[in-house]
Coordinates of N, CA and C in Angstrom, one line a residue:
X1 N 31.9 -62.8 3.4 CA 32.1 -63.1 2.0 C 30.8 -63.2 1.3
X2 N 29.9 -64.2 2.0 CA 28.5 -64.3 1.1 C 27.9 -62.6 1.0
X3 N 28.3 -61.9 2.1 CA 27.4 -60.0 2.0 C 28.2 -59.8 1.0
X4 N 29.4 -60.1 0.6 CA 30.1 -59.1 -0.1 C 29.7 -59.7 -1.8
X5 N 29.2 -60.9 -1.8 CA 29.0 -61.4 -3.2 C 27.4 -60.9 -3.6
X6 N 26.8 -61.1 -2.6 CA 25.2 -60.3 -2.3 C 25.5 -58.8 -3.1
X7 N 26.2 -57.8 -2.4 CA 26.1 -56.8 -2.5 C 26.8 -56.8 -4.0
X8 N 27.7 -57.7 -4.5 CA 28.3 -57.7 -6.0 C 27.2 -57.5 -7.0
X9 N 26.1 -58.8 -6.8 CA 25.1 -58.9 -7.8 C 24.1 -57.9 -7.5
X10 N 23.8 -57.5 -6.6 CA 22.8 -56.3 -6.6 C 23.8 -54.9 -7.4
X11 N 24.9 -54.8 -7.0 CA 25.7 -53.4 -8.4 C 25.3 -54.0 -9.9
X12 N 25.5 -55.0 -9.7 CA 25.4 -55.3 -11.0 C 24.3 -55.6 -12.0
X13 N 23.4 -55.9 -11.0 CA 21.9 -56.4 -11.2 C 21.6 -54.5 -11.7
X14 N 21.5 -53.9 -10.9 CA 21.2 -52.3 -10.9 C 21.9 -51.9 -12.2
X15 N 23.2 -52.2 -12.9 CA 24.0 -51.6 -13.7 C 23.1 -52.3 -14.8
X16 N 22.8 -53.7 -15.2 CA 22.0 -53.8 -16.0 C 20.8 -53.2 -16.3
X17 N 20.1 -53.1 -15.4 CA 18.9 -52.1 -15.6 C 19.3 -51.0 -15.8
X18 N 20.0 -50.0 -15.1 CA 20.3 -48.5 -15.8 C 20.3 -48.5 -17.4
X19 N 21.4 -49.5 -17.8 CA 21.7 -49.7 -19.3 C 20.6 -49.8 -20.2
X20 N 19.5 -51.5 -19.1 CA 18.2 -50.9 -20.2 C 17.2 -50.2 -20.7
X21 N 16.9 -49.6 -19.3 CA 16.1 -48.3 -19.5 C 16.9 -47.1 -19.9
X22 N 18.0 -47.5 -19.8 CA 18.9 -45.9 -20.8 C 18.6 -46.2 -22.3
X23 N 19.0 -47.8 -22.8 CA 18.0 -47.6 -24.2 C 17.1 -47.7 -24.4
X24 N 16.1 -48.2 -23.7 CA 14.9 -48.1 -24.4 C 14.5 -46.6 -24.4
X25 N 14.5 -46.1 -23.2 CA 14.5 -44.7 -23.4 C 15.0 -43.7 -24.4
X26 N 16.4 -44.3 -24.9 CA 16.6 -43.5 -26.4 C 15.7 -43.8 -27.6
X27 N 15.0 -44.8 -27.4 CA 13.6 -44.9 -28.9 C 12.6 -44.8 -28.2
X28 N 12.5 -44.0 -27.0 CA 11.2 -44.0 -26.5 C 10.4 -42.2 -27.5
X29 N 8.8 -42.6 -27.5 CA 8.5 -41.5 -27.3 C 7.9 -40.9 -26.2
X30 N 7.9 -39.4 -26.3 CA 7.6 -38.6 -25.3 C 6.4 -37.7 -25.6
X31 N 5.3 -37.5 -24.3 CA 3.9 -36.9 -24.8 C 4.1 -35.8 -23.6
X32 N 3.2 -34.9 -23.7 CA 3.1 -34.1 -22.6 C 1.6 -33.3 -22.9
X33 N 1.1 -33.1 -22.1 CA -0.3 -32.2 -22.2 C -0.8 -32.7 -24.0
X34 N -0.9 -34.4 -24.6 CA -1.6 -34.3 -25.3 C -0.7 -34.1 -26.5
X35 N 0.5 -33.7 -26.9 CA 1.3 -33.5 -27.4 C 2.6 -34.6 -27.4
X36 N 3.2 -34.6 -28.6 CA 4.3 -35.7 -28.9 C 5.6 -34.9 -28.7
X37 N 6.1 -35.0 -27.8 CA 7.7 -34.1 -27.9 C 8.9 -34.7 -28.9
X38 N 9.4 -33.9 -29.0 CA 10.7 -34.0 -29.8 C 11.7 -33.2 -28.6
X39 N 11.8 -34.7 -28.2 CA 13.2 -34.7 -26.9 C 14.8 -35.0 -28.1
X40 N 15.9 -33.4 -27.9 CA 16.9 -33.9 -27.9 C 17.6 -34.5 -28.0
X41 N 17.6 -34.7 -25.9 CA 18.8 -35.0 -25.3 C 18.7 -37.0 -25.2
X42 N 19.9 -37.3 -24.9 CA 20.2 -38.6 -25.0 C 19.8 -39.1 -23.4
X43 N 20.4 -38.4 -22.6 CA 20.4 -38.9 -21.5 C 19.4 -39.1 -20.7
X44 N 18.8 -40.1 -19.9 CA 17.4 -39.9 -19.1 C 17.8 -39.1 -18.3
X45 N 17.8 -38.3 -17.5 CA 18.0 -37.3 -16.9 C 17.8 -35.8 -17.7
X46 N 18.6 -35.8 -18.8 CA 18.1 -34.5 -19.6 C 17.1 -34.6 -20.2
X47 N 16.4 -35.7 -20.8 CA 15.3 -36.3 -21.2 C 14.3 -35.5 -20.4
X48 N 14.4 -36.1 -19.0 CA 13.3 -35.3 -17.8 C 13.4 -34.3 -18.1
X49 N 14.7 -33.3 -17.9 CA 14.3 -32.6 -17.6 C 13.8 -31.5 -19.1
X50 N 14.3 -31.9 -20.2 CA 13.3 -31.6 -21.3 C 11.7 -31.4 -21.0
X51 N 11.5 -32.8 -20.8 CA 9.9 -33.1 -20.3 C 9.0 -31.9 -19.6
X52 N 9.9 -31.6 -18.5 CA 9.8 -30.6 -17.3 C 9.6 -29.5 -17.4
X53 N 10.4 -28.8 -18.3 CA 10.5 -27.7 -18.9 C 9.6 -26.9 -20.0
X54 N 9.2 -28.5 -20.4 CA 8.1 -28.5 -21.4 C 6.5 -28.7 -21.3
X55 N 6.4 -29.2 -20.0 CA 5.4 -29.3 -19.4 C 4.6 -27.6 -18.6
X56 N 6.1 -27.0 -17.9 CA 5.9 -26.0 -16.9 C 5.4 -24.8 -18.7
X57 N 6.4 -24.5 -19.1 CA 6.0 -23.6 -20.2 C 5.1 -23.6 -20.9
X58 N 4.2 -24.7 -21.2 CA 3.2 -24.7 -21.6 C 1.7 -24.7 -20.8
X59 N 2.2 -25.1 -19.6 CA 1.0 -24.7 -18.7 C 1.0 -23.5 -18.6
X60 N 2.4 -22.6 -17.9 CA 2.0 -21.5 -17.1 C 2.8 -20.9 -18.4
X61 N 2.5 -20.6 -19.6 CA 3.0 -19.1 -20.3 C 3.6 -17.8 -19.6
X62 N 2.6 -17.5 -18.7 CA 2.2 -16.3 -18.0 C 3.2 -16.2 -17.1
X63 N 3.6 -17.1 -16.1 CA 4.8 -17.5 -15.7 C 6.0 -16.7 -15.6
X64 N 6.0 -16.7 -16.8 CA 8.0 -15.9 -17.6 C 7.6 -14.3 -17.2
X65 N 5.9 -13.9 -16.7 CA 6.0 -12.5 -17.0 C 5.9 -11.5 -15.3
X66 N 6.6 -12.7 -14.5 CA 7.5 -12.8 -13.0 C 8.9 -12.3 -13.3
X67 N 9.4 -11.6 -13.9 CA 10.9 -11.3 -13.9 C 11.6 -11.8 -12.9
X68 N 11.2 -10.8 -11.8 CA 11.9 -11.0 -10.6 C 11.3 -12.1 -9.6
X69 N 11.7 -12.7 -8.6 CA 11.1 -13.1 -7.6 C 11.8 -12.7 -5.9
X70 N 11.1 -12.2 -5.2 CA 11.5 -11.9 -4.1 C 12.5 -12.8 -3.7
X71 N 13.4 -12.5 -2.7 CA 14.3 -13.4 -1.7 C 13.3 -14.0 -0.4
X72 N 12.7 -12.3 -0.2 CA 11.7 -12.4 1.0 C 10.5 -11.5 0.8
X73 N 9.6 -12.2 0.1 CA 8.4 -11.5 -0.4 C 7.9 -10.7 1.0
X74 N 8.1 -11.3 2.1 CA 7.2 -10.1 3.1 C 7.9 -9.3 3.3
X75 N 8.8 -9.1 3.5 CA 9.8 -8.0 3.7 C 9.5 -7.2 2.7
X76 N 9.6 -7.2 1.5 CA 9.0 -6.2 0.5 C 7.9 -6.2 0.8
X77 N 6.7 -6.3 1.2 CA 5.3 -6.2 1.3 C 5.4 -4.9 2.0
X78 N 6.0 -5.6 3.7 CA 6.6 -4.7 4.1 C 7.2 -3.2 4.4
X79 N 8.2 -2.7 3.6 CA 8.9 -2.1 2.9 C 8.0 -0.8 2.2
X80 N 7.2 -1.8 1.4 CA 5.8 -1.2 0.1 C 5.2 -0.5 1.2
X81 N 4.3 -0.8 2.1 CA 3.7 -0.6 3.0 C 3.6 0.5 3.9
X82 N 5.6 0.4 4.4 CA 6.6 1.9 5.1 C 6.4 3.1 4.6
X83 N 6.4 3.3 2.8 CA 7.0 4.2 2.5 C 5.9 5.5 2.8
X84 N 6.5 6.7 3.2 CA 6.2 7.5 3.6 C 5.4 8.4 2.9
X85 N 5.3 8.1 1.5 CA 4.3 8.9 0.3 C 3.2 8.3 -0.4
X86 N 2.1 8.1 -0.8 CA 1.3 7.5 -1.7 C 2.2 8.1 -2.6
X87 N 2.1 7.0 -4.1 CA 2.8 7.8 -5.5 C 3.8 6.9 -5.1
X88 N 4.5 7.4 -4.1 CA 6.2 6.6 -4.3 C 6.4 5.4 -5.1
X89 N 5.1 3.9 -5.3 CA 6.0 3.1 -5.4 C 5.5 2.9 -7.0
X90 N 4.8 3.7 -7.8 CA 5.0 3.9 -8.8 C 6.1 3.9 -9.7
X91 N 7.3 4.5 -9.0 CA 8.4 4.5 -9.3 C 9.2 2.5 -9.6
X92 N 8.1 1.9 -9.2 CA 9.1 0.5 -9.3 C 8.0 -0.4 -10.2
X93 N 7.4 0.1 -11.0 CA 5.8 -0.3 -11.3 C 6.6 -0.5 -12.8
X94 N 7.3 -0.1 -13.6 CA 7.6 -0.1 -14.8 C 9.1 -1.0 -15.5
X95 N 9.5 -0.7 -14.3 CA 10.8 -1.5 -14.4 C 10.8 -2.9 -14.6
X96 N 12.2 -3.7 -15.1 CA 11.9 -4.7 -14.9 C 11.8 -5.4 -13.2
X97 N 12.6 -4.9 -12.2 CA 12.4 -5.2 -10.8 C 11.2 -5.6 -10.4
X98 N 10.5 -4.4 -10.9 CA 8.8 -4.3 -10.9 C 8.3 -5.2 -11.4
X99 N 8.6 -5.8 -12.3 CA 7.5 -6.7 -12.9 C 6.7 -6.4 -13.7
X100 N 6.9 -5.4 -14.6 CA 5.7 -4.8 -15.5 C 4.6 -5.2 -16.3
X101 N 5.5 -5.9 -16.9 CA 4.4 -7.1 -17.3 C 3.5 -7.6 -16.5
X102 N 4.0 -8.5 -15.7 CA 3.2 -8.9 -14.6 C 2.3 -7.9 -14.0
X103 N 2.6 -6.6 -13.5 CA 1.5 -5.6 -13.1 C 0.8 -4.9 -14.1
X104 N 1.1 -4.7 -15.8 CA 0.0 -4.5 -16.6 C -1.2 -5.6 -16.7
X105 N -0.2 -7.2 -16.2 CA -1.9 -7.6 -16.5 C -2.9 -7.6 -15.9
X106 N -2.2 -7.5 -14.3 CA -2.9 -7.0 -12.8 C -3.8 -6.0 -13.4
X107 N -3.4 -5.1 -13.4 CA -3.8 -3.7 -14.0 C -4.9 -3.6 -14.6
X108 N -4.9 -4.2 -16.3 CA -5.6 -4.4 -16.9 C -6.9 -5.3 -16.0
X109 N -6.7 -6.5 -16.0 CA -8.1 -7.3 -14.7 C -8.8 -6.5 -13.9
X110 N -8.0 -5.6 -13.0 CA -8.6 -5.1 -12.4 C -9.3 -4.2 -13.0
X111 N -9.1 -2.8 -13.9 CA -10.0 -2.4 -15.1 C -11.1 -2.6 -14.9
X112 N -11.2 -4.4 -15.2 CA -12.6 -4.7 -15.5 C -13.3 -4.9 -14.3
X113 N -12.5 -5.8 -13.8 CA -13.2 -6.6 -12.8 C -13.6 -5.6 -11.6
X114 N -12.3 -4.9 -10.8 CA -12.5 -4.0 -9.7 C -13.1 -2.3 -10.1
X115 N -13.5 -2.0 -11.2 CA -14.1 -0.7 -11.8 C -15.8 -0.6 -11.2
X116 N -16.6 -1.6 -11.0 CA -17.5 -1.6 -10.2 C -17.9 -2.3 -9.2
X117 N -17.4 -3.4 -8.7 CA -17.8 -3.7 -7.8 C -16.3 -4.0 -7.2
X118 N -16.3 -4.8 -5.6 CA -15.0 -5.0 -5.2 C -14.2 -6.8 -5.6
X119 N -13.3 -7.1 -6.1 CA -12.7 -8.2 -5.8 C -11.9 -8.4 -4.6
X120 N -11.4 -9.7 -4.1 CA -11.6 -10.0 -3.0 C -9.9 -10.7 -3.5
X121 N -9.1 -9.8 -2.3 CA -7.6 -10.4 -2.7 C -7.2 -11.9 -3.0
X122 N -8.4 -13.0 -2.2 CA -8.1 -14.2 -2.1 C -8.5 -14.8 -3.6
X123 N -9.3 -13.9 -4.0 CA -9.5 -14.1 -5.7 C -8.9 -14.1 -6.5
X124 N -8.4 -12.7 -6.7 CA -7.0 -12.4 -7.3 C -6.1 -13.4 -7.2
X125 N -5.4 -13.5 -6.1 CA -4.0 -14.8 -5.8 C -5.0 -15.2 -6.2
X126 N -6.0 -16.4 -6.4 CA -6.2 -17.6 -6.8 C -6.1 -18.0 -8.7
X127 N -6.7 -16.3 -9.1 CA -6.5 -17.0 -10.6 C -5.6 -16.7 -10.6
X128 N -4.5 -16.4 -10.4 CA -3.0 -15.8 -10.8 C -2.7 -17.1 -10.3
X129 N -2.8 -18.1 -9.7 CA -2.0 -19.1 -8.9 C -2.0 -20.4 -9.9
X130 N -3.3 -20.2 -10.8 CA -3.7 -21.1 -11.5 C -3.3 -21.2 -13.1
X131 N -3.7 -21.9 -13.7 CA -2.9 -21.9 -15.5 C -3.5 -20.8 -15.9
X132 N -3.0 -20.2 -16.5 CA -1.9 -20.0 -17.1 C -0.8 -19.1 -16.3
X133 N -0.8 -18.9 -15.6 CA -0.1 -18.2 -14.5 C 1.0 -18.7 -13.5
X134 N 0.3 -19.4 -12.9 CA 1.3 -20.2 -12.0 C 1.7 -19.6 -10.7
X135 N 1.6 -17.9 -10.5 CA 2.1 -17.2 -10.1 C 1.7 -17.5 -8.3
X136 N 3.5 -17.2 -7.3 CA 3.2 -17.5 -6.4 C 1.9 -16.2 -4.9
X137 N 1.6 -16.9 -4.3 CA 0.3 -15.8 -3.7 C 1.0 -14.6 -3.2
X138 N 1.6 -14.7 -2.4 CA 2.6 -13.4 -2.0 C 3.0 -12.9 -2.9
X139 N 3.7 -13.2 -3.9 CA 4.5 -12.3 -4.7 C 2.9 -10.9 -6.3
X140 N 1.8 -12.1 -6.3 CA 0.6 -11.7 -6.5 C -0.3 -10.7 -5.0
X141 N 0.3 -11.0 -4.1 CA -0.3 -10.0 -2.8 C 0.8 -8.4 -3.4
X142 N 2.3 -8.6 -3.2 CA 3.0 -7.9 -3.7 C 2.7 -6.7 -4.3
X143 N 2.1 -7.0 -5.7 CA 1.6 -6.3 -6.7 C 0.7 -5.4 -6.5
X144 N -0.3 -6.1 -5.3 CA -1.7 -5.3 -5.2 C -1.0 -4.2 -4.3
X145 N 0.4 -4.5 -3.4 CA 0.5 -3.7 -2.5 C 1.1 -2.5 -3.1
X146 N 1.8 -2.7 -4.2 CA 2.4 -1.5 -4.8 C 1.5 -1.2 -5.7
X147 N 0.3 -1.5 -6.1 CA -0.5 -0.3 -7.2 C -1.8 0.3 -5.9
X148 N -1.3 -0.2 -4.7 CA -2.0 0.4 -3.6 C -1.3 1.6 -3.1
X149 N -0.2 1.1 -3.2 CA 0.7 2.3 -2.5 C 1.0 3.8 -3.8
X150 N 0.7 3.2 -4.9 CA 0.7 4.2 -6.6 C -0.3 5.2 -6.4
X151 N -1.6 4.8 -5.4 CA -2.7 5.8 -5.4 C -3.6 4.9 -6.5
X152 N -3.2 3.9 -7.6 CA -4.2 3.4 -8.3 C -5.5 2.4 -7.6
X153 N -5.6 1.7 -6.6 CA -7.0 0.8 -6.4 C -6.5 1.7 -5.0
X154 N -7.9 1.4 -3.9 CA -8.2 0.8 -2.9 C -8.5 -0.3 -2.2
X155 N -8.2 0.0 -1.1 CA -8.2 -1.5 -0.4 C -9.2 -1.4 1.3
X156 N -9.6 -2.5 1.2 CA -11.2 -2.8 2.9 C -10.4 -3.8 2.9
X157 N -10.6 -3.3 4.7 CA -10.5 -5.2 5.4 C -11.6 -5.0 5.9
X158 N -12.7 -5.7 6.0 CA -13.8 -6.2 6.7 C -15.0 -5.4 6.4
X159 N -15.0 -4.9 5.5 CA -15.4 -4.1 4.9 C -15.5 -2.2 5.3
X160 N -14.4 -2.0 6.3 CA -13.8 -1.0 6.2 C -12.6 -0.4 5.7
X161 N -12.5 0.7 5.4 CA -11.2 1.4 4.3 C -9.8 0.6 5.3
X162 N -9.2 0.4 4.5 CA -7.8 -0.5 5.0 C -6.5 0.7 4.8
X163 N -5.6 1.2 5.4 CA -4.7 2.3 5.0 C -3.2 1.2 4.8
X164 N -2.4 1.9 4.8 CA -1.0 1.4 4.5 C -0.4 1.0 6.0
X165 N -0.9 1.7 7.2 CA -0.1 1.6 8.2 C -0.5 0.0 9.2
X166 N -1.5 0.0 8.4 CA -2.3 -1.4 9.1 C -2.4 -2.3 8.0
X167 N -2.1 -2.5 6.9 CA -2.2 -3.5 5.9 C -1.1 -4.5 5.9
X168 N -0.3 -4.1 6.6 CA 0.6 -5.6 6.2 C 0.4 -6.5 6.9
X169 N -0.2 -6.4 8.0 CA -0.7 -7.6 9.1 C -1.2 -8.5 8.3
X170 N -2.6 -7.9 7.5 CA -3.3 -9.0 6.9 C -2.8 -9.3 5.6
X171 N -2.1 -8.8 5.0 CA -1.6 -9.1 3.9 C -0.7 -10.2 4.2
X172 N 0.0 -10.5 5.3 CA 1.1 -10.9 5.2 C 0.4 -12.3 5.7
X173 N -0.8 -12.8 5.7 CA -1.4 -14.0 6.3 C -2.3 -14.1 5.3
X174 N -1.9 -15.7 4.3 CA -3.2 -15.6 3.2 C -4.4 -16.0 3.8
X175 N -4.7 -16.4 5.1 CA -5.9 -17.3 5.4 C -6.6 -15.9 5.6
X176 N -6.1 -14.2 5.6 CA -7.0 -13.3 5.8 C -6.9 -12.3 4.6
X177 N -6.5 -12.8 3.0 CA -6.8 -12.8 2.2 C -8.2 -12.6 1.6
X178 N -8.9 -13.3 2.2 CA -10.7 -13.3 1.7 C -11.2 -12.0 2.6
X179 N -10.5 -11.6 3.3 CA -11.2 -10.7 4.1 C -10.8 -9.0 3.5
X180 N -9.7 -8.8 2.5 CA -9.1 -7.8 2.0 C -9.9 -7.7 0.2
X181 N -10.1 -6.7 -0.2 CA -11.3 -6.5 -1.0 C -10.8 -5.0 -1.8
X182 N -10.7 -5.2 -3.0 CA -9.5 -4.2 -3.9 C -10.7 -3.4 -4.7
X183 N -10.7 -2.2 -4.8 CA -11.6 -1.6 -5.6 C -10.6 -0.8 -6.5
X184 N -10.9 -0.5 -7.7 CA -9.7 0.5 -9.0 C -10.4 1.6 -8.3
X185 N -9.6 2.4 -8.2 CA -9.8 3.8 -8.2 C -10.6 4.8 -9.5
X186 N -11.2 5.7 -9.1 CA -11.4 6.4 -10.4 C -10.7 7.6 -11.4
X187 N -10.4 7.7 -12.1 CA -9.4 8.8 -12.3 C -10.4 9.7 -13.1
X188 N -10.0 11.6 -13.2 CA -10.5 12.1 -13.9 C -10.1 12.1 -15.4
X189 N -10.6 12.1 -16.5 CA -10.7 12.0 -17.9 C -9.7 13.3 -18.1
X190 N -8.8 13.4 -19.0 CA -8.0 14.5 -19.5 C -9.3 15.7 -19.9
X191 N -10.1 15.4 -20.6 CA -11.3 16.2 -20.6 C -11.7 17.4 -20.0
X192 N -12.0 16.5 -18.8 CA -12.7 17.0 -17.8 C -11.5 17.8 -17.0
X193 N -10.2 17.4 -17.2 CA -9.2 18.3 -16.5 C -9.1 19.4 -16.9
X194 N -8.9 19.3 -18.4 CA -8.8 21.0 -19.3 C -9.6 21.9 -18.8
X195 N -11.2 20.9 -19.0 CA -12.2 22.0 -18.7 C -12.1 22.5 -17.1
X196 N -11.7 21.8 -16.0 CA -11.4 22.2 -15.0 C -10.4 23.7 -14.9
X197 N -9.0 23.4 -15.8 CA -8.2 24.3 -15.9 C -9.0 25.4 -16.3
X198 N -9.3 25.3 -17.7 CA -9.8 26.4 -18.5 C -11.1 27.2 -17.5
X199 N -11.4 27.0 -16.5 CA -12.5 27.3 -15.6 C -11.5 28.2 -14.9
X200 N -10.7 27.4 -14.0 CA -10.1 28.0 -13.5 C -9.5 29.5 -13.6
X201 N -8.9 29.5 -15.1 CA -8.2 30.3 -15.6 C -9.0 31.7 -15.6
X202 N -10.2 31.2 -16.0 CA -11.4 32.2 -16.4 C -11.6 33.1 -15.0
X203 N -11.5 31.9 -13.9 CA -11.8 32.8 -12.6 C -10.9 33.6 -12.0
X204 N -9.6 33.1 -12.1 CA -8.4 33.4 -11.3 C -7.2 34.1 -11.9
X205 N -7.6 33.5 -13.3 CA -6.7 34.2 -14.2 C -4.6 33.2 -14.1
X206 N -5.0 31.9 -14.0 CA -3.5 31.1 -13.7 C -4.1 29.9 -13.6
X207 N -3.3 29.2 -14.2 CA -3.8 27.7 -14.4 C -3.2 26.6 -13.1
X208 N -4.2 25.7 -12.2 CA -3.2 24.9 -11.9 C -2.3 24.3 -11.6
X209 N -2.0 23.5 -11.2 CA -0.7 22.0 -11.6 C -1.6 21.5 -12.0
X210 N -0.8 20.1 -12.5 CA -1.1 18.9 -13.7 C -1.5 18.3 -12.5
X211 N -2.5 17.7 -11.3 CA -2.6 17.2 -10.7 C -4.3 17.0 -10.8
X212 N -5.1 16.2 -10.5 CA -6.3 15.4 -10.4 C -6.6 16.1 -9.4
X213 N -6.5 16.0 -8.1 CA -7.4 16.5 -6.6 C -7.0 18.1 -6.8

């Protein structure tokens, strides 16, 4: 009898408190990164998770521009890795599947950053990992592996040429991240292609394909 009157006032001791902190909570305010929120919801719980939502989207913007997220990011790495053509995975580079967003801004960075000298995969995942991004390391390995497999960057492990048949080992282990090293590729200028055709033409008399090599 005495446990069971024990255990009465603790329900009830607890139901008091819920109740108070349920109201003060309704005139409470709410801040987040420096900012005053204008919470909604009534309930502490949706309250949170207001808060949460509000916190994450303001840190990581960049975040939302993950469409997709793997089930099993190495298995796609994987996969990326198999395919029997350079070019092929270009085909998944635009879509939303792809992530396009997400790999224009890959894209773009590299532009700058990997156009003369090499970045160093463990770099990449790291500012992508960080604000404004958020983005997880694999699924940022991912990316590098399909604009590797597009024919756009190259890739060194140890500072030898790294191919597709041997890259997923280290890809697939971030602690050997620092050791894989992305350089952009160079492309020829539409320019310089004409003038190539029009050379051609001159010699051979037929222009051609639309092809770079």
């Amino acid at each position: 009898k005495i446990l069971a009157e024990h255990a009465s006032d603790n329900t009830n001791r607890r139901a008091r408190l819920v109740a108070k902190l349920t109201e003060l909570l309704q005139t409470a305010d709410f801040y987040a990164i420096g900012q005053k929120l204008a919470i909604k919801s009534s309930s502490p719980a949706a309250q949170l998770d207001e808060q949460i939502n509000y916190l994450i989207a303001n840190s990581y913007p960049k975040l939302s521009y993950l469409k997709v997220l793997q089930s099993d990011v190495l298995a796609e790495i994987r996969a990326t890795f198999s395919m029997t053509d350079m070019g092929q995975s270009s085909l998944n580079l635009n879509g939303e599947e792809g992530n396009a967003q997400a790999v224009k801004d890959v894209r773009e960075y590299l532009s700058l950053a990997a156009s003369q000298s090499r970045v160093l995969l463990s770099d990449l995942t790291e500012r992508y990992r960080k604000r404004l991004y958020g983005w997880p390391e694999m699924e940022t390995a991912l990316i590098i592996a399909r604009l590797f497999m597009a024919g756009e960057i190259k890739l060194a492990l140890d500072g030898g040429d790294l191919d597709a048949s041997s890259a997923f080992e280290p890809f697939s282990k971030g602690v050997r991240h620092r050791n894989i090293s992305i350089l952009k590729r160079k492309s020829t200028d539409a320019g310089a292609l004409n003038r190539a055709k029009l050379l051609y033409k001159d010699l051979f008399s037929a222009l051609p394909k639309d092809e770079e090599d």
